[in-house]
PDB file of C-alpha atoms and ligand atoms in Angstrom:
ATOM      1  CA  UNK C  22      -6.704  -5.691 -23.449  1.00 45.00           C
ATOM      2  CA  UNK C  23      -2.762  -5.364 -22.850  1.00 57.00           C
ATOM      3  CA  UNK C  24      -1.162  -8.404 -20.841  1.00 74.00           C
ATOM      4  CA  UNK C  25      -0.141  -5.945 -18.175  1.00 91.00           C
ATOM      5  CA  UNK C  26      -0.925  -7.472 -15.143  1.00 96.00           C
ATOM      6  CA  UNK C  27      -1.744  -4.279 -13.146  1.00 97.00           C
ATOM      7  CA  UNK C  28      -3.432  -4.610  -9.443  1.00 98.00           C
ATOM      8  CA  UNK C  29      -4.589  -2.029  -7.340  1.00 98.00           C
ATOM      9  CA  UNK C  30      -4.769  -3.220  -3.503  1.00 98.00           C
ATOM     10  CA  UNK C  31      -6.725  -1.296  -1.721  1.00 98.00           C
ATOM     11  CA  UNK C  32      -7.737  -1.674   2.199  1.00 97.00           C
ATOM     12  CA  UNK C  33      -7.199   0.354   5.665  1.00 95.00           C
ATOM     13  CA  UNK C  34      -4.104   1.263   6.823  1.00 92.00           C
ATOM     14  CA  UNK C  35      -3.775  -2.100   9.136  1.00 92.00           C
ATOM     15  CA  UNK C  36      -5.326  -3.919   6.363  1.00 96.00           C
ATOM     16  CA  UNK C  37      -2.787  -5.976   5.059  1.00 95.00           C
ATOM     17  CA  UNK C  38      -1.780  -4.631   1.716  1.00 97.00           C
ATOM     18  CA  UNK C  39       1.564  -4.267   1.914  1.00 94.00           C
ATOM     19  CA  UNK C  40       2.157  -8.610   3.702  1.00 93.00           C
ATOM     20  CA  UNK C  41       0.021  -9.341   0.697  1.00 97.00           C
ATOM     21  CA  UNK C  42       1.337  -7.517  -1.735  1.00 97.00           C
ATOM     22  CA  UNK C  43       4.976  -8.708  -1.083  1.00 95.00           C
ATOM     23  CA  UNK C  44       3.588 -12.012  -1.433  1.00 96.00           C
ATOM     24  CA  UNK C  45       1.373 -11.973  -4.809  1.00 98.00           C
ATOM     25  CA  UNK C  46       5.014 -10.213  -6.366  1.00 97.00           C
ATOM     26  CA  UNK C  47       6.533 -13.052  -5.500  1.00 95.00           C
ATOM     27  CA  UNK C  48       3.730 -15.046  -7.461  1.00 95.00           C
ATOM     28  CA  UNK C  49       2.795 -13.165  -9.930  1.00 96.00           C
ATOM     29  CA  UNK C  50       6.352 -11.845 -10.706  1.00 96.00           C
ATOM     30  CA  UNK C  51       5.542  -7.776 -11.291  1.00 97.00           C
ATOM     31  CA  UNK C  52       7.174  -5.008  -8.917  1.00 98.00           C
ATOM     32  CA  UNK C  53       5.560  -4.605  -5.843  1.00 97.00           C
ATOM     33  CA  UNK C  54       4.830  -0.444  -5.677  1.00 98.00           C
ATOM     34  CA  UNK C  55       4.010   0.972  -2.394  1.00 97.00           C
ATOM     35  CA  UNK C  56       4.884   5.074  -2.401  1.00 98.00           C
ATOM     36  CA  UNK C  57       4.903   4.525   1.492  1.00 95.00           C
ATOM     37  CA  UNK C  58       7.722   2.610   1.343  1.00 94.00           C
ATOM     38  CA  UNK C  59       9.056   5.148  -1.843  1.00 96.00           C
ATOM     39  CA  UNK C  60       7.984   8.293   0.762  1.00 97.00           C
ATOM     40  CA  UNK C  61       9.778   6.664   3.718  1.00 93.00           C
ATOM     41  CA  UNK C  62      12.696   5.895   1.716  1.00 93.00           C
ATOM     42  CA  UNK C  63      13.200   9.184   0.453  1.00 96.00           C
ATOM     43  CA  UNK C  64      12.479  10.749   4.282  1.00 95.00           C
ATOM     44  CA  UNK C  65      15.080   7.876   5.747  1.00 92.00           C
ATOM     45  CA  UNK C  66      17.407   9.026   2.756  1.00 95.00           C
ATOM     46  CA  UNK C  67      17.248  12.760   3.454  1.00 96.00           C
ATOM     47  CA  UNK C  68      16.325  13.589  -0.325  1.00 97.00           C
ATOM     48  CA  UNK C  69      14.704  16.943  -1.146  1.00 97.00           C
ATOM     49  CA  UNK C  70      11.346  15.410  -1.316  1.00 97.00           C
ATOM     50  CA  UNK C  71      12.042  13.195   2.001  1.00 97.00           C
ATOM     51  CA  UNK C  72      12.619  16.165   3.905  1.00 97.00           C
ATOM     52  CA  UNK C  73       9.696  17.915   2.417  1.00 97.00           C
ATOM     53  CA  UNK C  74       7.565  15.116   3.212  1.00 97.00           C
ATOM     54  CA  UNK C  75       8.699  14.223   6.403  1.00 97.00           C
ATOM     55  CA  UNK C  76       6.196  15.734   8.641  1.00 96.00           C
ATOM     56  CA  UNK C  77       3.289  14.702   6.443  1.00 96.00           C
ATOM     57  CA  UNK C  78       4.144  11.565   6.780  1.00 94.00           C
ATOM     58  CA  UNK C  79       4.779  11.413  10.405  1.00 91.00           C
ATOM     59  CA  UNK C  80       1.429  13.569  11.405  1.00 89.00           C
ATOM     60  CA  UNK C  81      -0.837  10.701   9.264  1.00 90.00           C
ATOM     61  CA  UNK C  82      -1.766  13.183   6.805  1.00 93.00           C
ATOM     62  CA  UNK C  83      -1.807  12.932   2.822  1.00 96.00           C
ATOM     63  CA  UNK C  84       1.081  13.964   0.762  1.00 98.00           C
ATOM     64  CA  UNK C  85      -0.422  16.178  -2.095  1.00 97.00           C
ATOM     65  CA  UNK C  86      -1.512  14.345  -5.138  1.00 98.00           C
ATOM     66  CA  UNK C  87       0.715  16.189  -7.755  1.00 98.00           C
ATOM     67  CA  UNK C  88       3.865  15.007  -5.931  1.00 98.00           C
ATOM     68  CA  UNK C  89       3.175  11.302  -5.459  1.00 98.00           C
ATOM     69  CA  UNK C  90       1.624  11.389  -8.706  1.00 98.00           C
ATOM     70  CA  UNK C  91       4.697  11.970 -10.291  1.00 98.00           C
ATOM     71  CA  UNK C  92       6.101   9.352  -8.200  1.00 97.00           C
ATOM     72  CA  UNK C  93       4.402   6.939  -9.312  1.00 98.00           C
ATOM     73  CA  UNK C  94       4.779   7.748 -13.044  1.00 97.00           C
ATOM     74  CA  UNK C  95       8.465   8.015 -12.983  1.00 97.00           C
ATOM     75  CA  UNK C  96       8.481   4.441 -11.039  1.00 97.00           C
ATOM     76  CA  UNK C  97       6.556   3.045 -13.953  1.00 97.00           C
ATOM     77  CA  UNK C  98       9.564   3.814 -16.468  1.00 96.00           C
ATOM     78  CA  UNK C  99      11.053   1.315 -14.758  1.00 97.00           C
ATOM     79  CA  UNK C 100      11.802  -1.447 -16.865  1.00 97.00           C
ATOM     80  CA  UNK C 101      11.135  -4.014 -14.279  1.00 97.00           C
ATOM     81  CA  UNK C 102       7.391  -2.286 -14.744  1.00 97.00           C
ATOM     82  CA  UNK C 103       7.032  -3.897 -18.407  1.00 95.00           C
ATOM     83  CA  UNK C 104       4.469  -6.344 -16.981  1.00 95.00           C
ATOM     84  CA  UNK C 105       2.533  -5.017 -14.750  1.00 96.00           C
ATOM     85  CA  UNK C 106       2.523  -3.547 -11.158  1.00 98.00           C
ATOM     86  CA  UNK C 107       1.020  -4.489  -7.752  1.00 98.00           C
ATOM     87  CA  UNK C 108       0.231  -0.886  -6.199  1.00 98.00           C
ATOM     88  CA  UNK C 109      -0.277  -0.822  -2.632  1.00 98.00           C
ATOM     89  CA  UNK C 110      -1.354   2.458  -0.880  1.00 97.00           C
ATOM     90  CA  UNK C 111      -1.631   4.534  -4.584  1.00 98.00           C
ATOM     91  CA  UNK C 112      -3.966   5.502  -5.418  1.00 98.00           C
ATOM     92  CA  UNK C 113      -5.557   6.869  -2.096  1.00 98.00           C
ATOM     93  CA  UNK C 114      -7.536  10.075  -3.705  1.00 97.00           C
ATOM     94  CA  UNK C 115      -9.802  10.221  -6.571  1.00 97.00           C
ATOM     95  CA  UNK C 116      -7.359  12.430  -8.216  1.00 97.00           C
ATOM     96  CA  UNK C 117      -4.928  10.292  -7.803  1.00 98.00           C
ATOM     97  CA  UNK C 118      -6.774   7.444  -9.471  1.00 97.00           C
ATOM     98  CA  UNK C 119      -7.509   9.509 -12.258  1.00 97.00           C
ATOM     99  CA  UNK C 120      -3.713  10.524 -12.519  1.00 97.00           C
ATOM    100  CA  UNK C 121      -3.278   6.711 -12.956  1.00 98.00           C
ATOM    101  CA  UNK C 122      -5.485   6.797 -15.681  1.00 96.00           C
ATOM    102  CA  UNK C 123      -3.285   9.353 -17.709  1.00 97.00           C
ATOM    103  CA  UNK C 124      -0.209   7.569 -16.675  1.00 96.00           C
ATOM    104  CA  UNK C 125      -1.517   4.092 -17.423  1.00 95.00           C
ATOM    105  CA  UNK C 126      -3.467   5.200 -20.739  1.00 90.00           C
ATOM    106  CA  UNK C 127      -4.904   2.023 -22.434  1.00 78.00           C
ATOM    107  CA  UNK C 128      -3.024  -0.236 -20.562  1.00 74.00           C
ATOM    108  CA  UNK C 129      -5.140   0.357 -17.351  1.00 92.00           C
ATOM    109  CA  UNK C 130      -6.584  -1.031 -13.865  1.00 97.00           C
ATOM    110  CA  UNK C 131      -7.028  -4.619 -14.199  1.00 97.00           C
ATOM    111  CA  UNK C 132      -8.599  -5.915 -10.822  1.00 97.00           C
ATOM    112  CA  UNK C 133      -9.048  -3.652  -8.023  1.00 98.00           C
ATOM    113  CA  UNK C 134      -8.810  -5.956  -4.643  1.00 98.00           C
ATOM    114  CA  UNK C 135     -10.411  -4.502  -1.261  1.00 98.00           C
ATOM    115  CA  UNK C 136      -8.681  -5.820   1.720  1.00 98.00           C
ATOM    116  CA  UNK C 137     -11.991  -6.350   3.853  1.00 97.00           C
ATOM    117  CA  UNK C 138     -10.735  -5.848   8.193  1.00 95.00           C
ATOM    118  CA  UNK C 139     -12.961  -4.416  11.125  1.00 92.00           C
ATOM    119  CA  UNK C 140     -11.431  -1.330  12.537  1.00 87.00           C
ATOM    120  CA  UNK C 141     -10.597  -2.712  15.914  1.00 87.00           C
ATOM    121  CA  UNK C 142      -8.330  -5.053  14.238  1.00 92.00           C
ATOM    122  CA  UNK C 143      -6.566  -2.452  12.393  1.00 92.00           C
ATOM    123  CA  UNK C 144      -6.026  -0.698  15.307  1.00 89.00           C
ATOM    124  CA  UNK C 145      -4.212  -3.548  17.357  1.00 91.00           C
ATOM    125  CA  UNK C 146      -2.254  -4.683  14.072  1.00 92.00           C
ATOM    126  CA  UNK C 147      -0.703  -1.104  13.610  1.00 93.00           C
ATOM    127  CA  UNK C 148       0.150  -0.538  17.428  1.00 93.00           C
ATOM    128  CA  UNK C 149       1.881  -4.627  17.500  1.00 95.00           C
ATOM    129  CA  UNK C 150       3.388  -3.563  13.520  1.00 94.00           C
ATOM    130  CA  UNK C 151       7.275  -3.012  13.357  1.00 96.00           C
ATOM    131  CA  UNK C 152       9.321  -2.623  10.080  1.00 95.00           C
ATOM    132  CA  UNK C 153      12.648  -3.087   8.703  1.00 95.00           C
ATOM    133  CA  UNK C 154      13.600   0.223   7.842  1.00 91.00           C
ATOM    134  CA  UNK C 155      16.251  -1.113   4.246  1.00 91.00           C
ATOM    135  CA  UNK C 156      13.959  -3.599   3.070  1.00 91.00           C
ATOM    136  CA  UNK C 157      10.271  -3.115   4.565  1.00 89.00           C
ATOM    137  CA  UNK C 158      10.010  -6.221   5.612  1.00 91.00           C
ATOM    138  CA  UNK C 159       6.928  -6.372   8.317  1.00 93.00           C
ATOM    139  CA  UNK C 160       6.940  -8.000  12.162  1.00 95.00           C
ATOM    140  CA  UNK C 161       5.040  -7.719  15.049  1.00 95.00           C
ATOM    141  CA  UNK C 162       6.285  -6.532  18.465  1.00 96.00           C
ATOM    142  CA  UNK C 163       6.767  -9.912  19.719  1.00 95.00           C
ATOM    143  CA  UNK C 164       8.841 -11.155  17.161  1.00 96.00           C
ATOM    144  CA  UNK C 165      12.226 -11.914  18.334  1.00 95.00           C
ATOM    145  CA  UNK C 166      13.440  -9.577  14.913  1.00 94.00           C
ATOM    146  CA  UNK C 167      11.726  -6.670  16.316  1.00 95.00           C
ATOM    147  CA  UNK C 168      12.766  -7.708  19.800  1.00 95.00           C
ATOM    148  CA  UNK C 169      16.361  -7.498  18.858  1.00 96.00           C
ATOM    149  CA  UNK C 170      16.254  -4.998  16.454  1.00 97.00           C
ATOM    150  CA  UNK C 171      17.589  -6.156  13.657  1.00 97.00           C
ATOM    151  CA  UNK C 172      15.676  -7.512  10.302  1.00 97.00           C
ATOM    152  CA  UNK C 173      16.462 -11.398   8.993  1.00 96.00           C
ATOM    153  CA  UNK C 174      16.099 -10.249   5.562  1.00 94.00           C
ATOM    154  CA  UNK C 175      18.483  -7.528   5.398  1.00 97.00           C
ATOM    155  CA  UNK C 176      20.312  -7.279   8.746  1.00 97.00           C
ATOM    156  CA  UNK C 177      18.585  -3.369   8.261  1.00 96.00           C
ATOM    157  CA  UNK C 178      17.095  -1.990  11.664  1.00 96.00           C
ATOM    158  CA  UNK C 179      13.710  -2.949  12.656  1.00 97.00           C
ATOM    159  CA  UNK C 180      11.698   0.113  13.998  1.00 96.00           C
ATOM    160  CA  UNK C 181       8.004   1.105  14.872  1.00 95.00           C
ATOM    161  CA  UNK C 182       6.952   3.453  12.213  1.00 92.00           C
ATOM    162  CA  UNK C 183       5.783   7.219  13.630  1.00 89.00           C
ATOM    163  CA  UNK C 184       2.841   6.852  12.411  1.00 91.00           C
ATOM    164  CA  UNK C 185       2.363   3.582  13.636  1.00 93.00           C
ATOM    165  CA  UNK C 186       1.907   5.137  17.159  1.00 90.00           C
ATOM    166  CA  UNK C 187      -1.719   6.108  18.928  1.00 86.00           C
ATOM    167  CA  UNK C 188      -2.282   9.306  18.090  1.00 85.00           C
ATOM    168  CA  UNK C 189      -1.287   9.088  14.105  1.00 87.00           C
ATOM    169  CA  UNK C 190      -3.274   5.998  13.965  1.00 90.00           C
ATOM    170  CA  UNK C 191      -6.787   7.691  14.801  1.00 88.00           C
ATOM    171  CA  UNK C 192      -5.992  10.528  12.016  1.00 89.00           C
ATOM    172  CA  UNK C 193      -4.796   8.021   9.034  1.00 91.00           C
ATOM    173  CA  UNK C 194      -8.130   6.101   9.850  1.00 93.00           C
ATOM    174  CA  UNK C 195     -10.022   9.081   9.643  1.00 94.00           C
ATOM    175  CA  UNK C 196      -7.992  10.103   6.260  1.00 94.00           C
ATOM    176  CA  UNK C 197      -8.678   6.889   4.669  1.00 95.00           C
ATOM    177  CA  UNK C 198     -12.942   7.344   5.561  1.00 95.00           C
ATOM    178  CA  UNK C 199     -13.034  10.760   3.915  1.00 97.00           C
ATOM    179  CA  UNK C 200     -10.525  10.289   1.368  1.00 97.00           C
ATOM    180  CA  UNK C 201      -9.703   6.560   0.570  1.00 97.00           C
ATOM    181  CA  UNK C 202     -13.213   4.876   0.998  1.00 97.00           C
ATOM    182  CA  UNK C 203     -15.030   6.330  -1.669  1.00 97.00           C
ATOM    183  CA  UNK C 204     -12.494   4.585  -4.235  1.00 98.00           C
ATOM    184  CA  UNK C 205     -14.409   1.777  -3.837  1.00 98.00           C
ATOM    185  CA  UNK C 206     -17.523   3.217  -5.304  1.00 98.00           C
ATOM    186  CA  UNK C 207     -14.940   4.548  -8.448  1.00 97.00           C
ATOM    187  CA  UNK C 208     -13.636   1.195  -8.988  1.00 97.00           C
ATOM    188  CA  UNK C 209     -16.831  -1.199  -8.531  1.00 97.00           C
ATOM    189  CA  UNK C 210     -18.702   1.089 -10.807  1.00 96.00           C
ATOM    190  CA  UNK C 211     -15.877   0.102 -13.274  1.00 95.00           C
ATOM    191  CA  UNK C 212     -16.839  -3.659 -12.535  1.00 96.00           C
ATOM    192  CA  UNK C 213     -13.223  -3.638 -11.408  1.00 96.00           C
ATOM    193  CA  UNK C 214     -13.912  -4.086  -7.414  1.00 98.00           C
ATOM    194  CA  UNK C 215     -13.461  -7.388  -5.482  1.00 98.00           C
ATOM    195  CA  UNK C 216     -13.651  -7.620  -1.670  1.00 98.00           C
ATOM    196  CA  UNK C 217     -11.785 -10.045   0.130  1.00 98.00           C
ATOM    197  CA  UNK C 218     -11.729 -11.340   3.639  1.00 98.00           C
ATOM    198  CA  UNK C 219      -8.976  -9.387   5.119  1.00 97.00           C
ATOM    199  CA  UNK C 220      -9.321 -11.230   8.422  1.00 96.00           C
ATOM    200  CA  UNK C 221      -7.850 -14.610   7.839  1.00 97.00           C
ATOM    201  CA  UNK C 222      -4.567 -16.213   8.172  1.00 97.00           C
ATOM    202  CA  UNK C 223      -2.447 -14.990   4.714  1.00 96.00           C
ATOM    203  CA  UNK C 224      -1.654 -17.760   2.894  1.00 97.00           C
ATOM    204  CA  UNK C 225      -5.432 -17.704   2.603  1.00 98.00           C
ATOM    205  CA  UNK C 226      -6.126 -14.393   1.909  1.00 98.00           C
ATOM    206  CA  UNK C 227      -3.321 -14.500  -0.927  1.00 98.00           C
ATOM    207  CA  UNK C 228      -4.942 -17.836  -2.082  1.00 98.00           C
ATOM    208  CA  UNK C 229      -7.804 -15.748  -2.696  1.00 98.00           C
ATOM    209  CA  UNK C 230      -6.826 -12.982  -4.201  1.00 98.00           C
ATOM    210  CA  UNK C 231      -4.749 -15.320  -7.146  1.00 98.00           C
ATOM    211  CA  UNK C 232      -7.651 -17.355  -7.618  1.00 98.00           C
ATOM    212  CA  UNK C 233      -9.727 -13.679  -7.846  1.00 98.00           C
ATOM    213  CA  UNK C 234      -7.421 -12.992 -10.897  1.00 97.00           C
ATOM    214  CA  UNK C 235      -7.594 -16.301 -12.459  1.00 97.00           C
ATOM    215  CA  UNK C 236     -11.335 -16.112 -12.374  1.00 97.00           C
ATOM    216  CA  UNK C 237     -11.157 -12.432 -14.019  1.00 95.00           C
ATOM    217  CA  UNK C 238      -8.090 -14.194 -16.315  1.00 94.00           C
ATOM    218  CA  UNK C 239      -5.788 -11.514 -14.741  1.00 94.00           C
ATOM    219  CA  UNK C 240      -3.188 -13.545 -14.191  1.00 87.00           C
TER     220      UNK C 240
HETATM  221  P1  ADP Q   9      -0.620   3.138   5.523  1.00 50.77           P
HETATM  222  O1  ADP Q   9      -1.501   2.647   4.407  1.00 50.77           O
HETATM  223  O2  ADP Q   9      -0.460   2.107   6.589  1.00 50.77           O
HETATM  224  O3  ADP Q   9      -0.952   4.508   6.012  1.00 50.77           O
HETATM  225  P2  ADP Q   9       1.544   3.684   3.700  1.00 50.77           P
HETATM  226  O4  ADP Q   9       2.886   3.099   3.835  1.00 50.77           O
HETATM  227  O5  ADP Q   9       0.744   3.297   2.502  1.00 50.77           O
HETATM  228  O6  ADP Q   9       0.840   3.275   5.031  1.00 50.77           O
HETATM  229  O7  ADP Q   9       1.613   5.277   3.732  1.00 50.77           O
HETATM  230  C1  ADP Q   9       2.291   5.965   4.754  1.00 50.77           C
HETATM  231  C2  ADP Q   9       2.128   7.464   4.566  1.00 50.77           C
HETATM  232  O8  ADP Q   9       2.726   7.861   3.321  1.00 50.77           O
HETATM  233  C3  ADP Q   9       0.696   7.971   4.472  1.00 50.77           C
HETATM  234  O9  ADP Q   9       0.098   8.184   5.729  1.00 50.77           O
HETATM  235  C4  ADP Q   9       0.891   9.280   3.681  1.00 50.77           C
HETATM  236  O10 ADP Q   9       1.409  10.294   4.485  1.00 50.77           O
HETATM  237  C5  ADP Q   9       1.975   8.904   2.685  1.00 50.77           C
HETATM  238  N1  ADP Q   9       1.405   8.351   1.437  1.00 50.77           N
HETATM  239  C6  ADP Q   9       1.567   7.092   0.961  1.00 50.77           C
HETATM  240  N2  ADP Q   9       0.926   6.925  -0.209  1.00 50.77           N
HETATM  241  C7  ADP Q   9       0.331   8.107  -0.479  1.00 50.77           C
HETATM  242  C8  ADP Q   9      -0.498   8.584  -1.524  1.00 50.77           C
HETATM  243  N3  ADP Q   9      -0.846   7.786  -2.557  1.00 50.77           N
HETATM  244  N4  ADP Q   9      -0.943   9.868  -1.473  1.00 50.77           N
HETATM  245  C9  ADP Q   9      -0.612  10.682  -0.469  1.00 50.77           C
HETATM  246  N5  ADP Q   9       0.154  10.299   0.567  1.00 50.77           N
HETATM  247  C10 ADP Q   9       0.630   9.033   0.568  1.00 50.77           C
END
């Protein structure tokens, strides 16, 4: 087995995956990939795909699998790549995960984690979620960066996403049951699957995801 360290986070939209995975790069010293954050950036940029994209993105719905497939395996000839990855929010199909397969070859999946949250919790964390819209950096509406606007990280402008609003919310959730979910079916049946608490303070949940991949000699 290759030394890539290469973690697949997988939970709800609301779950935490993006909070954690900013966190565990920080640990575990590998690129934190989210394509939402790649999508966004190219709609906030006005690119050819962003503006493709755009209303996808804003409606809750899936982009198609071909395009963030290739995505994702231009982002891993990156050399910062070399050891490993943290993906958050790819991949979200079946297709998609057997895209990374092809991209990855031998050097594949090494833990898959499942962000573990009841839906009503997902549901208040999205509406309260606001983002800095340079570096991604996440608040909630009542912290004074997202009261004023403006993101301590970067200084970059701290918005609420469009698909963080009501109606978008209901139709990711519903995206993720009849798309997303059954990933975690293709992964445990890999042996690759661990479920964590997603419903705990995060220094804890990130304590348990790095002791998840110590046990499984991940990292
Ligand atoms: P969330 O998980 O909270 O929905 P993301 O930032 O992961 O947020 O994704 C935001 C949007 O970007 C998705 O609703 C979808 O439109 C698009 N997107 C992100 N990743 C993918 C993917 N792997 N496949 C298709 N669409 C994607």
């Amino acid at each position: 087995m290759s030394a890539r360290v290469i973690v697949v986070v997988l939970g709800k939209q609301g779950a935490g995956k993006g909070t954690q995975c900013k966190r565990l790069a920080q640990h575990l010293g590998v690129p934190h990939v989210s394509t939402g954050d790649i999508l966004r950036a190219a709609v906030r940029d006005r690119t050819t795909i962003g503006l493709e994209v755009a209303s996808i993105l804003e409606a809750g719905q899936l982009v198609n699998d071909d395009l963030v497939n290739r995505l994702v395996e231009e982002r891993f000839n990156d050399a910062d790549t070399a050891g490993g990855a943290l993906l958050d929010g790819f991949p979200r199909t079946e297709a998609q995960a057997e895209a990374l397969d092809q991209i990855l070859g031998d050097d594949g999946v090494k833990i898959c984690i499942n962000l573990d949250v009841p839906n009503a919790l997902v549901a208040e964390r999205l509406s309260s979620r606001r983002v800095c819209q340079e570096c991604g950096a996440i608040y909630r509406d009542s912290d004074i960066e997202a009261i004023s606007g403006t993101c301590t990280n970067c200084g970059g402008d701290v918005v609420q996403r469009a698909d963080d609003m009501p109606e978008a919310i209901h139709q990711r959730l519903e995206v993720y049951e009849r798309d997303t979910a059954p990933l975690l079916a293709f992964y445990e049946a890999r042996g690759l699957l661990v479920r964590i608490d997603g419903d705990q303070a995060p220094q804890t949940v990130t304590a348990e995801i790095l002791d998840a991949l110590a046990e499984r000699g991940v990292a």
